[in-house]
Each structure stands twice: as structure tokens, then as C-alpha cells.
Amino acid sequence: MKDCIDTVFSGIQPSGGLHWGNYIGAVHHWVTLQSQYRCLFCIVDYHAITQAYEPKHFQAKILDMAADLLASGIDPNQSIFFIQSDVPEHTELCWILNSVTPFGDLSRMTQFKEKSQQHNASINAGLFGYPVLQAADIALYKANKIPVGQDQIQHVELVRRIVRIFNQRFGTLFPEPEPMLSQTPKILGLDGQAKMSKSMNNTIEFSANQDVVRKKIAAAATDPQRKRRNDTGNPEHCNIYTLHQFFSDKETIAWANHGCKTADIGCVDCKKALSTAALDHFSEIRMRKETWIAQPDNIKDILKTGAQKARVIAQETMNEVREKMGL
Ligand code: TRP
């Protein structure tokens, strides 16, 4: 039975397909929430345009992301699944929330600082106001549970502050959303250093084939203290072990943990077992993705229907917002 009081909202940018990091950290978690909550999942194209992108290829990227999400198990019969720019109320509410968002708070966002360092030729106001659009995404549906990866916690905290200021100034309308973390909210990249992310070029793509998965895992960093085969290791310091905890069954996890600590197994054995478990996890998903990719018109229909459902809720909220604000 769905508990209709709680509403879940989350979004993902269509900038390059899913990779293991955002699949494990967020999307797989979304799939599990669908049967318990009223859920909305959104492909946030307006967020994506704050960074360089190729207009000619943008629609294809959006469709590809939609296919990844559907293949992962986002179920349009259970959840509202749509594209942000199909619901213009997102930008309308964003403007309104801009007028209650403290400038100082925005300038303290770590992600803004990081992104503006990476792209210091093109720091635009959209990149700066990015979390305000995120606040609008959430507030439009009065969502109160926000499943995100670790990197988005600071943004959700700011969203709480923005809605609090709105509620105080104009009268209570929006719930203060809480972040929900998956069991594995942060996946490191193959370098074992930075967060796994497209821009760091340390990812494994969601639909990577067998050869790519095995090769990338074979080359991935492990516990840096375990230099030789006979050294014992600490699984807690190994990204391969973190991945085992997601992909492998209990026995394999225990085997990897004990084998690493005692040097009974080498990193090579441990990595082979991980690749096998991961390929097994993705085998059905990859087949589903191929089926979806072959029917782009069906994907478009699903997204349009999702946007229609989302818009009904968004328009109701906007009526309340206008009334409260004297607009
Ligand atoms: N900023 C999020 C990310 O990059 C995506 C996002 C946009 C989002 N709007 C949201 C996440 C609303 C949660 C809720 O991952």
C-alpha cells in the first residue's frame, strides 16, 4: 500500500548516460521506493544547460537517459516520470524562489565552487542559481523525501532553508524536504580517489559490455596499503569492496572481506568475482535497455503522459503560490 502522505521527488541530468556511481548512489534506490511512496522522477534538462552541451545531440541524450531509467526499473505506472522543461511551472516557481534565496547561501555551495573552477570560462548565473531550480522542482510537488547521492546533501539543506523562508514570509505552504541516502550513497571512481563522475573520467558506464567491465575493474584502484599479493588489506579502504557490498551476495561479501584481511585471496581474485556479480546484476537491465532503445516513440509517449500528470499538480501549487504572494 502506498503511503500517500509522503511524496518522493528526485532528478537526474541528461548529461551522458548513467554510470555505476549514479546508478548505485541514486537510481537503484529510487526503484525501490516506488512501491511505498508517491514518486516523481524527472530528467532535469534545464539544469543540464547550465554547462556546455551540444543542442544537436541533446534530445538523443534525454531519450538515452530515459531508456536507462526505464531499464533500471523506473515504472511509469507507479511513478510520475517526465522531462523538466515539459512543465514550465518549474521555471516560474524558480523565479519566485530566487526572490527569497539569500545570495550568501548560494555562494557557499561547494558544487558551484567546484564547477566554476572546472569551467571558469563560462560561469553563468544559471550555474549559480542551480539549487534554486532544484528547490522549485521539489516544492512544486510539495515533496518531502528526496533520495539523492551524498553530493546533493548540501543542496537539499539549502532547499530546506529556501522553503522555510518562503513559509515564514508568505504563510506555510511547502514541507521541508529531507534527504534520503541509499545504503551506498557514495561510490568512488576507478581511481579510488574522487567521486565517480563523468567529468572525472573515472566511471564505468551503466551499459558497458563484459569486456569493458572486466578490463576497467582489473585496472581499478584497491586498498593503497596492500601493495603485494601477500600483504593483508583493509576492505574498508577499498572501493572494490564497496562495490561488492552492492553487487554481491552475502557469502561473496564475507569471502572478500575475510580473504582480503588475511591475504587468502589476492585483489585479482576479488576483482574477478566483483565483475561476475556486476555483470550478472546488469544482464537483464541491459536487455531491457535494448528493447527500450528500439522504441523511442513509446518513450516519448511515456514522458509526455508523465508531464501531463505532473502539470496538474504543478498548476495547483502555482495557484496557491500566487494567492499567498498577492500575484
Ligand atoms: N542536482 C541534482 C544532481 O545533479 C539533480 C536534481 C535536480 C535533483 N533537481 C533535483 C535532485 C531535485 C533531487 C531533487 O544530481
Short mmCIF file of C-alpha atoms and ligand atoms in Angstrom, two decimals, residues 9-13 30 44 47 84 111 115 130 133-135 137-138 146-148 151-152 155-156, ligand 1:
data_model
loop_
_atom_site.label_atom_id
_atom_site.label_comp_id
_atom_site.label_asym_id
_atom_site.label_seq_id
_atom_site.Cartn_x
_atom_site.Cartn_y
_atom_site.Cartn_z
CA PHE A 9 11.00 13.67 -5.80
CA SER A 10 14.34 13.27 -7.47
CA GLY A 11 16.02 14.42 -10.64
CA ILE A 12 18.91 13.48 -12.86
CA GLN A 13 20.69 15.43 -15.57
CA TRP A 30 14.56 5.28 -6.50
CA VAL A 44 16.33 17.82 -15.45
CA HIS A 47 19.75 22.05 -15.01
CA GLN A 84 11.56 19.13 -16.53
CA GLN A 111 29.29 22.25 -6.10
CA LYS A 115 32.04 23.66 -11.19
CA TYR A 130 21.15 25.88 -9.88
CA LEU A 133 15.73 25.47 -9.62
CA GLN A 134 16.20 22.33 -7.58
CA ALA A 135 14.14 23.92 -4.80
CA ASP A 137 11.45 21.08 -8.62
CA ILE A 138 10.84 19.82 -5.11
CA ILE A 146 14.49 13.45 -1.57
CA PRO A 147 16.57 10.38 -2.45
CA VAL A 148 19.95 11.66 -3.63
CA ASP A 151 26.98 15.09 -3.14
CA GLN A 152 23.47 16.58 -3.14
CA HIS A 155 21.68 21.35 -1.96
CA VAL A 156 18.78 19.70 -0.16
N1 TRP B 1 21.12 18.43 -8.84
C1 TRP B 1 20.82 17.04 -8.93
C2 TRP B 1 22.07 16.29 -9.39
O1 TRP B 1 22.89 16.81 -10.07
C3 TRP B 1 19.68 16.77 -9.86
C4 TRP B 1 18.40 17.39 -9.38
C5 TRP B 1 17.76 18.43 -9.95
C6 TRP B 1 17.64 17.00 -8.25
N2 TRP B 1 16.60 18.71 -9.26
C7 TRP B 1 16.52 17.86 -8.23
C8 TRP B 1 17.80 16.02 -7.27
C9 TRP B 1 15.56 17.75 -7.22
C10 TRP B 1 16.85 15.93 -6.28
C11 TRP B 1 15.73 16.79 -6.25
O2 TRP B 1 22.23 15.13 -9.09
#
